[in-house]
PDB file of C-alpha atoms in Angstrom:
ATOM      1  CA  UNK Z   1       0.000   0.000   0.000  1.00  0.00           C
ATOM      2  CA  UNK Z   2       0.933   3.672  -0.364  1.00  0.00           C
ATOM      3  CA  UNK Z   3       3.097   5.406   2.258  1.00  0.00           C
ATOM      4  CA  UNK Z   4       2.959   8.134   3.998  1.00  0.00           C
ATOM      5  CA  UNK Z   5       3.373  11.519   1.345  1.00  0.00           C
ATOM      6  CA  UNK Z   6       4.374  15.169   2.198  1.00  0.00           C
ATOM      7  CA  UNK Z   7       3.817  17.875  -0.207  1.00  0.00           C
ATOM      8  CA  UNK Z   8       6.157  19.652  -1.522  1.00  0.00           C
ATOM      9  CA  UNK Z   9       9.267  18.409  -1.399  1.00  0.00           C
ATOM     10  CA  UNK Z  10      11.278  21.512  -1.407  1.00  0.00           C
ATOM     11  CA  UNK Z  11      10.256  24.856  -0.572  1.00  0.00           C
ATOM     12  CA  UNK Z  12      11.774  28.177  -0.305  1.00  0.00           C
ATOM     13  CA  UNK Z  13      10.413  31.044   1.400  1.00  0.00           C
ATOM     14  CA  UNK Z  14      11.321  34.507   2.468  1.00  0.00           C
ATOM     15  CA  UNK Z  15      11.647  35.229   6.197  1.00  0.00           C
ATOM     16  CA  UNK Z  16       8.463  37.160   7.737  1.00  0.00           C
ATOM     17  CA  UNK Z  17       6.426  35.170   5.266  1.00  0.00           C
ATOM     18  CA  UNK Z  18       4.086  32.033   6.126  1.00  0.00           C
ATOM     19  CA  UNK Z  19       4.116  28.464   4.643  1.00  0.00           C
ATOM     20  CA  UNK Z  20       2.005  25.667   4.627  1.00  0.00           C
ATOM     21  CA  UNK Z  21       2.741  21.894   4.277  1.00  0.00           C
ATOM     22  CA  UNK Z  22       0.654  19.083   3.501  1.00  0.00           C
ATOM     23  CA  UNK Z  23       0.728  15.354   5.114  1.00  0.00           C
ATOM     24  CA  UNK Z  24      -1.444  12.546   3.395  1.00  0.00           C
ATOM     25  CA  UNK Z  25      -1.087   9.115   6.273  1.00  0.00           C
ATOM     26  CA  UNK Z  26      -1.124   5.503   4.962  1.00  0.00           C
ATOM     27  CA  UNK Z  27      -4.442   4.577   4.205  1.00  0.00           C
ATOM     28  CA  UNK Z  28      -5.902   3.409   7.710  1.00  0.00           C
ATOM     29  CA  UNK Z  29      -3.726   4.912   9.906  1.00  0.00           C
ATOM     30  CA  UNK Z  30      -5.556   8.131  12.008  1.00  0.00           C
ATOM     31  CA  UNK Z  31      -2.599   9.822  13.784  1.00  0.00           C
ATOM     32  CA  UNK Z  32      -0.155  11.952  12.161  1.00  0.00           C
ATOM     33  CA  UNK Z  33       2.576  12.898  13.740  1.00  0.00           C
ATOM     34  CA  UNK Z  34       4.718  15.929  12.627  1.00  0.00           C
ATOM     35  CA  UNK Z  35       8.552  16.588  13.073  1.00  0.00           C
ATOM     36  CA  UNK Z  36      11.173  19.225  12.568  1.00  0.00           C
ATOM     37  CA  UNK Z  37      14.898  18.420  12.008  1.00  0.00           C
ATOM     38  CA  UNK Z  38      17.882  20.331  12.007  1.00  0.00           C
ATOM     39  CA  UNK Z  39      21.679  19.390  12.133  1.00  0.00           C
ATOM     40  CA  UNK Z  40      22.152  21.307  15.550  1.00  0.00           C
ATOM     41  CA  UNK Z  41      18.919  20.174  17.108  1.00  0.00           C
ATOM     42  CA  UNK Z  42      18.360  16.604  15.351  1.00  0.00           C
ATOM     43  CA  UNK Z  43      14.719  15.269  15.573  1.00  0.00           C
ATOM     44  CA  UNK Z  44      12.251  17.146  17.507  1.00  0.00           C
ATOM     45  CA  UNK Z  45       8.501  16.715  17.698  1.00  0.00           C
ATOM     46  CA  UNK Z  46       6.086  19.060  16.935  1.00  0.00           C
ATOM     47  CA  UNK Z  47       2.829  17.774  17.175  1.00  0.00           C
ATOM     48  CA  UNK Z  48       0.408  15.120  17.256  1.00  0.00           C
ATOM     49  CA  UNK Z  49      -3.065  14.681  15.641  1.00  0.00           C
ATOM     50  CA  UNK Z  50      -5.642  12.055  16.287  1.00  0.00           C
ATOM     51  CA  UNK Z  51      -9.245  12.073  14.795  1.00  0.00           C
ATOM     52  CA  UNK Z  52      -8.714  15.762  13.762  1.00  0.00           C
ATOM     53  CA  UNK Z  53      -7.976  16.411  17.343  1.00  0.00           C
ATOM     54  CA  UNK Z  54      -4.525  18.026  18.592  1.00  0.00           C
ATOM     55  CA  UNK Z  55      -3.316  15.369  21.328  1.00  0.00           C
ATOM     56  CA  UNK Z  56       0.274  16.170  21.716  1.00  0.00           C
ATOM     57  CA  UNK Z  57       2.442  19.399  21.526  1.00  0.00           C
ATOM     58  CA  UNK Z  58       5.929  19.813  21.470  1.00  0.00           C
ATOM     59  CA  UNK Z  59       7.597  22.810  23.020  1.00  0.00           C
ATOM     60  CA  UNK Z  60       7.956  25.554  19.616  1.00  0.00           C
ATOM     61  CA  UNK Z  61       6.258  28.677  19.802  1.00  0.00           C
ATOM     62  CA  UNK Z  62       2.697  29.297  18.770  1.00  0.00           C
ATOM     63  CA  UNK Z  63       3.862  30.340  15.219  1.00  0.00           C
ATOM     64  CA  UNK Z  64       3.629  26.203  14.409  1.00  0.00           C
ATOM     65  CA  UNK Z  65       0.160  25.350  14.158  1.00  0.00           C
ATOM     66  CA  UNK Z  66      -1.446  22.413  12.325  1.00  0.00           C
ATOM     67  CA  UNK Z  67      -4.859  20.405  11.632  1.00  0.00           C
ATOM     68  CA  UNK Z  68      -6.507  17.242  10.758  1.00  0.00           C
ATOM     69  CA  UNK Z  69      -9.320  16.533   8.849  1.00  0.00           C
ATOM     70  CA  UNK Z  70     -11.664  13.874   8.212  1.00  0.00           C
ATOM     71  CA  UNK Z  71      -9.825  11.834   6.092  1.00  0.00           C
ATOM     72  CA  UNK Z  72      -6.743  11.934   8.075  1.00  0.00           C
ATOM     73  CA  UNK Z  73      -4.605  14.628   6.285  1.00  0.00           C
ATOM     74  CA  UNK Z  74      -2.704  16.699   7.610  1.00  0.00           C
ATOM     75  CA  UNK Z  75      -1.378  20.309   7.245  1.00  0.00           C
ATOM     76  CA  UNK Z  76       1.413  21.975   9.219  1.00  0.00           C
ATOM     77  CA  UNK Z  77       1.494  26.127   9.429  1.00  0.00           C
ATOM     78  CA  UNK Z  78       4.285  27.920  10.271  1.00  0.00           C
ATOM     79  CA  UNK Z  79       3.497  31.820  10.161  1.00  0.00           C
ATOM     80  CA  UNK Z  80       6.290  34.473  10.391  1.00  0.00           C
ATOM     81  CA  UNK Z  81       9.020  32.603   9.184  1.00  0.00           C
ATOM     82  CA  UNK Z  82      12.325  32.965  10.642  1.00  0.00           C
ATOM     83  CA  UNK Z  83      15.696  31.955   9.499  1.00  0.00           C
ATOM     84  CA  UNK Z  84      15.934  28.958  11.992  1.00  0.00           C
ATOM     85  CA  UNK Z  85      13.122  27.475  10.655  1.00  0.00           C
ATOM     86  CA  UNK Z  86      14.930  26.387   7.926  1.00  0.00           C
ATOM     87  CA  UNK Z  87      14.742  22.362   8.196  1.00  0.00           C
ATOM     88  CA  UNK Z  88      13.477  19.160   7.300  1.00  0.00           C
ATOM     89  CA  UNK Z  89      10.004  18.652   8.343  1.00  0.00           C
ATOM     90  CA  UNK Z  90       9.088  15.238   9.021  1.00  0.00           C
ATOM     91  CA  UNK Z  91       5.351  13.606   9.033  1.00  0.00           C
ATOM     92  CA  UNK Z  92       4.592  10.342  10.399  1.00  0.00           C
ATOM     93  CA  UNK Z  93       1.444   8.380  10.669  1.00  0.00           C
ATOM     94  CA  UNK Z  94       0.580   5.305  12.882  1.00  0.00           C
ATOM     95  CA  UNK Z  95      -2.679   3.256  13.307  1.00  0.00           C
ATOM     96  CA  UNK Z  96      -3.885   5.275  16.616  1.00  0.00           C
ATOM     97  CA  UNK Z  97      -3.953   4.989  20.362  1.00  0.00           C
ATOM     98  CA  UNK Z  98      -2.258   1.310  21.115  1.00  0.00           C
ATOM     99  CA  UNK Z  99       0.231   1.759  17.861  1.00  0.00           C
ATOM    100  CA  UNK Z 100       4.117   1.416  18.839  1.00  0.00           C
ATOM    101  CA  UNK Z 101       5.396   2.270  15.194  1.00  0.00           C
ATOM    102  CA  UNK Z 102       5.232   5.306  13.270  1.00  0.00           C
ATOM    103  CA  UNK Z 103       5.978   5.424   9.694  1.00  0.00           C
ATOM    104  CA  UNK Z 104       7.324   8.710   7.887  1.00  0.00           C
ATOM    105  CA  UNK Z 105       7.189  10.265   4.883  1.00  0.00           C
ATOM    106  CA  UNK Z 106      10.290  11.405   2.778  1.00  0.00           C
ATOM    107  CA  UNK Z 107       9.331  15.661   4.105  1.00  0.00           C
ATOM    108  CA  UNK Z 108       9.435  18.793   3.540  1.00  0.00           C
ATOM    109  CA  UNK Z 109      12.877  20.884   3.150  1.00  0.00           C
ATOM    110  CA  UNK Z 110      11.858  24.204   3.723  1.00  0.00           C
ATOM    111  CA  UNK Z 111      14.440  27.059   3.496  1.00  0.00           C
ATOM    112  CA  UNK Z 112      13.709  30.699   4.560  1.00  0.00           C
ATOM    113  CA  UNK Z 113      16.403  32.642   3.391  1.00  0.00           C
TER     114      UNK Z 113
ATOM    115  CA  UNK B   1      20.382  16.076  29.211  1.00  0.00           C
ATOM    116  CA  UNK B   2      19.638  13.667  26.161  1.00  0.00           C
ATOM    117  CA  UNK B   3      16.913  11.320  26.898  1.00  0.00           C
ATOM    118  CA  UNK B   4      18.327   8.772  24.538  1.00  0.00           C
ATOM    119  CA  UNK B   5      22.413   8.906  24.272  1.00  0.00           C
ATOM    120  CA  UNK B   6      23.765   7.449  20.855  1.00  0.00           C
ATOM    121  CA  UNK B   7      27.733   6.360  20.283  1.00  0.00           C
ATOM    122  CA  UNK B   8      29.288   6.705  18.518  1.00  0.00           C
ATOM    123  CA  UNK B   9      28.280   9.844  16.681  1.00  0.00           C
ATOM    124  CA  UNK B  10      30.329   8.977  13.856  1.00  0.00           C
ATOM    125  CA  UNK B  11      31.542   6.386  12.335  1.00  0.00           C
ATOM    126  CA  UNK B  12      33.339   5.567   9.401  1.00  0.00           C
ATOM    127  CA  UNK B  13      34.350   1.818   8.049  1.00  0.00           C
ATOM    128  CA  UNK B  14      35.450   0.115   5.068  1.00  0.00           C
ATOM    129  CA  UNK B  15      33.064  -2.568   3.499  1.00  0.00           C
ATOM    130  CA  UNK B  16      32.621  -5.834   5.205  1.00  0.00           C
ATOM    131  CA  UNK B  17      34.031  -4.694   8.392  1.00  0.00           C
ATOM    132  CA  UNK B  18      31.552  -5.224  11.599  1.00  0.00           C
ATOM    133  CA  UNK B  19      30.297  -2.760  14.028  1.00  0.00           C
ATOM    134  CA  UNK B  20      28.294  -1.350  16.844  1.00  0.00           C
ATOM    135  CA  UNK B  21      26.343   1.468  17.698  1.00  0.00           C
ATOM    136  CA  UNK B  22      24.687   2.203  20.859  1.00  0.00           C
ATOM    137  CA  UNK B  23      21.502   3.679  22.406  1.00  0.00           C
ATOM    138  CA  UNK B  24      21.561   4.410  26.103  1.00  0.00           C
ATOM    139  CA  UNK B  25      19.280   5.810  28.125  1.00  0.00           C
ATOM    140  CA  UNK B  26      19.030   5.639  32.360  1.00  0.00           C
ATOM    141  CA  UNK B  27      15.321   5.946  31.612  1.00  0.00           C
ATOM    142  CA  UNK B  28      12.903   2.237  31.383  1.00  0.00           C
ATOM    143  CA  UNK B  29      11.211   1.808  28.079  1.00  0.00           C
ATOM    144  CA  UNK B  30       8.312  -0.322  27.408  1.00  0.00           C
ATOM    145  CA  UNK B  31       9.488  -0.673  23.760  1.00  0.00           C
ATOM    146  CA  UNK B  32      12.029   0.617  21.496  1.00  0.00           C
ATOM    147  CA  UNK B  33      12.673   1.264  17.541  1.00  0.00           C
ATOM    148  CA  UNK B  34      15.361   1.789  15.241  1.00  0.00           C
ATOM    149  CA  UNK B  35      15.447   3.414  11.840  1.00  0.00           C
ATOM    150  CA  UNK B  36      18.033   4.398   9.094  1.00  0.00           C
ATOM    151  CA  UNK B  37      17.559   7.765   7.145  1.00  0.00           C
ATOM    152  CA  UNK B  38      19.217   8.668   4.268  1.00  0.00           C
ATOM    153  CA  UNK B  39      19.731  12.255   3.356  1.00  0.00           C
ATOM    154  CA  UNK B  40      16.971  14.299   2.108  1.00  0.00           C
ATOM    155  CA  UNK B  41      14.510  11.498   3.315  1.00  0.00           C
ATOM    156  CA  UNK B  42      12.264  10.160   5.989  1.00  0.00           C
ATOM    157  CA  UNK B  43      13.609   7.800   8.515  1.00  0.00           C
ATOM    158  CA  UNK B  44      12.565   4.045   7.900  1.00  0.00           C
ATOM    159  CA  UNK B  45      11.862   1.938  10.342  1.00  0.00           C
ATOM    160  CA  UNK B  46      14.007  -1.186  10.588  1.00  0.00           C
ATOM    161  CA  UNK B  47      12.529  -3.411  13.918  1.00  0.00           C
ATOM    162  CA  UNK B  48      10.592  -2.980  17.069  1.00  0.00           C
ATOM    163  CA  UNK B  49      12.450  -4.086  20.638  1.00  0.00           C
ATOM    164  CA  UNK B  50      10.033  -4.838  23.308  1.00  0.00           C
ATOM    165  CA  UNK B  51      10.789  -7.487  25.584  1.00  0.00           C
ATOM    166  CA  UNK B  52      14.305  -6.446  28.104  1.00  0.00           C
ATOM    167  CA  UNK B  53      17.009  -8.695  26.415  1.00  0.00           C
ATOM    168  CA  UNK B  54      15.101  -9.721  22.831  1.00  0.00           C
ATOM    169  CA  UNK B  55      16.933 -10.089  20.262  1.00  0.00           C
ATOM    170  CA  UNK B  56      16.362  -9.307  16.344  1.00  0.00           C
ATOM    171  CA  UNK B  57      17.977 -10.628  13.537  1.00  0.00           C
ATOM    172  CA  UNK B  58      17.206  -8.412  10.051  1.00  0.00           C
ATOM    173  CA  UNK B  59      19.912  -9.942   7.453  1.00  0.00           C
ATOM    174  CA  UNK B  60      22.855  -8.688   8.161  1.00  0.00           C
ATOM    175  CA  UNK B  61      21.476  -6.403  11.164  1.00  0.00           C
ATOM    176  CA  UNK B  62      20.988  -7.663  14.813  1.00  0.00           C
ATOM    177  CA  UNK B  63      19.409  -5.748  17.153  1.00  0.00           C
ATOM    178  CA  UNK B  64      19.454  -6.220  21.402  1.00  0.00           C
ATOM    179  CA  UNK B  65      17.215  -5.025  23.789  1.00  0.00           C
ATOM    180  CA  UNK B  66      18.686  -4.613  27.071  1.00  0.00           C
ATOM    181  CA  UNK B  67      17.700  -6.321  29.651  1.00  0.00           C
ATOM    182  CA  UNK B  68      16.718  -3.540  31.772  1.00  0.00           C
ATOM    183  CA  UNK B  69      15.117  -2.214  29.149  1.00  0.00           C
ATOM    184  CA  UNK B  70      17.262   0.960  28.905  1.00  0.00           C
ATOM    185  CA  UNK B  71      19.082   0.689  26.091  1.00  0.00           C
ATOM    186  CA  UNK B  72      19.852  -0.665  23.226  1.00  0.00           C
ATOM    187  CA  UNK B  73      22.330  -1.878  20.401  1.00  0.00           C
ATOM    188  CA  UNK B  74      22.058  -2.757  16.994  1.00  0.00           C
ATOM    189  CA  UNK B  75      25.239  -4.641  15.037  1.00  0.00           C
ATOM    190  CA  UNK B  76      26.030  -4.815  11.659  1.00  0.00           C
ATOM    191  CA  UNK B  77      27.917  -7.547   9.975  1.00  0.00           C
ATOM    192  CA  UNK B  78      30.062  -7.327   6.833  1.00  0.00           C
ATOM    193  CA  UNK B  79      29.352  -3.619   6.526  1.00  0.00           C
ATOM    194  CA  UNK B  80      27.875  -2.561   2.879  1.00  0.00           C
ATOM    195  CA  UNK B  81      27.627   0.811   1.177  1.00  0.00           C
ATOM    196  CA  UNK B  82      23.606   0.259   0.625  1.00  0.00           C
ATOM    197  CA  UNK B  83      24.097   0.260   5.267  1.00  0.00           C
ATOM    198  CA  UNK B  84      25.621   4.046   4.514  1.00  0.00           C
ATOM    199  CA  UNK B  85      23.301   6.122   6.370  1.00  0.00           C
ATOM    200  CA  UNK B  86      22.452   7.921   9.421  1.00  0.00           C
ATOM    201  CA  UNK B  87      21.253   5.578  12.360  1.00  0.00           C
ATOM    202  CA  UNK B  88      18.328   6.985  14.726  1.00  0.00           C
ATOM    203  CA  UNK B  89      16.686   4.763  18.448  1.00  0.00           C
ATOM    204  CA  UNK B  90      13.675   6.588  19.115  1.00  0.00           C
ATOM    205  CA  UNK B  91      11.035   5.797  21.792  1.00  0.00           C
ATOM    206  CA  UNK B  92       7.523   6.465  22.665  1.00  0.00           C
ATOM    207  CA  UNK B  93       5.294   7.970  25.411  1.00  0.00           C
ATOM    208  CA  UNK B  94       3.071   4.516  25.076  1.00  0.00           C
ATOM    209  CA  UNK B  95       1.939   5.048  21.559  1.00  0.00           C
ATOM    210  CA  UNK B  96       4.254   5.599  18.439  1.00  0.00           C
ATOM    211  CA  UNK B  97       2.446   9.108  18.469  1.00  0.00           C
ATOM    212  CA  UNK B  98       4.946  11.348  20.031  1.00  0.00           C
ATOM    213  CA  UNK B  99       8.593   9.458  19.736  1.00  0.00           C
ATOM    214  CA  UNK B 100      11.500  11.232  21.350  1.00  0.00           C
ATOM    215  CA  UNK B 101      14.795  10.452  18.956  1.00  0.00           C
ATOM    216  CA  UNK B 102      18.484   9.433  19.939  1.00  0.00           C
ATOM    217  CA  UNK B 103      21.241  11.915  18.928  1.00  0.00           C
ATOM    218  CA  UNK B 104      21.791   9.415  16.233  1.00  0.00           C
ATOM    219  CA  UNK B 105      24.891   7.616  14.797  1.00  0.00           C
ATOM    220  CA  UNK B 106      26.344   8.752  11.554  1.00  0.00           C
ATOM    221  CA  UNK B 107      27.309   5.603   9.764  1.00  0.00           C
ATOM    222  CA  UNK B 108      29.435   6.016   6.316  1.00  0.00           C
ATOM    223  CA  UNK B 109      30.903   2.593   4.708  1.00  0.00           C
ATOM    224  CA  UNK B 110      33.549   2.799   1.770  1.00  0.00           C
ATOM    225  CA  UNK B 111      34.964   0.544  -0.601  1.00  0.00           C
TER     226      UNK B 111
END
């Protein structure tokens, strides 16, 4: 079956502006999880949606925002880009709520410049 | 303080030599996962530890779950340049939902 798919693959984006990236889950699977890594920081999580609902939040600033919708997608928003937002942006989806393995997709490079 | 400790950080071999890496970790897990990423793309998972001192076999790969539960190691055997790649532990709060990631082992085998 398919995997998991981000959308786009590369972006580039100017600093103060916003940017919006799209998650589609392996058929089935209801919770996408989403990711950000960088070489200084390595992989950090962002947050987690189940069922459309947010269940999980890392610790980045309010300017990272996301939602769910009914047929599992997923969009991440990040609004007033910064330079060290630059990264790879990583989604992952797994079954649910007794899952132990996520699954990712290839992400999103983003780079504000 | 890293939740998840990985060593080395890098590590570079020639093909068909063995090797270690390590996850460590003075926290208990009730499972644990490994996965390779390449650059530019999503980490894969390789295997699932769950039980304290199971072991894995995948090919030429062989995972260990410590007994305690805290840690980790995967070995390699007759290194290849397909095992090139940068090597990531990660574990969960329960659920697969919200994984917390090792500092991760850089892993580059030449001819």
């Amino acid at each position: 079956k398919a995997g998991v798919t981000q959308t786009p693959r590369y972006l580039i984006k100017t600093r103060g502006q916003q940017v919006t990236l799209s998650c589609s889950p392996i058929s089935g699977h209801r919770s996408v999880s989403w990711y950000q890594q960088t070489p200084g920081q390595g992989l950090q999580f962002l947050f987690e949606y189940f069922s459309e609902t947010q269940r999980n939040k890392g610790n980045f600033p309010g300017r990272f925002s996301g939602r769910q919708f009914s047929n599992s997608r997923s969009e991440m928003n990040v609004s007033t880009l910064e330079l060290g937002d630059s990264a790879l942006y990583l989604c992952a989806s797994s079954l649910g709520l007794v899952s132990i393995e996520a699954f990712f997709g290839q992400g999103t490079r983003l780079t504000v410049v | 303080t890293q939740l998840l400790e990985q060593s080395p950080q890098f590590l570079s071999i020639q093909e068909g030599e063995n090797l270690t890496v390590y996850c460590n970790s003075s926290s208990v897990f009730s499972s644990l996962q490994w996965y390779r990423q390449e650059p530019g793309e999503g980490p894969v998972l390789l295997v699932t530890v769950v039980t304290g001192g199971e072991v894995k076999k995948l090919k030429r790969l062989t995972f260990q779950f410590g007994d305690a539960r805290k840690d980790s190691s995967l070995h390699i055997t007759a290194a290849q340049t397909g095992d090139t790649g940068l090597y990531l532990c990660a574990v969960g709060t329960g659920t697969a939902s919200k994984l917390t990631f090792g500092t991760g082992t850089r892993l580059q085998v030449m001819l």
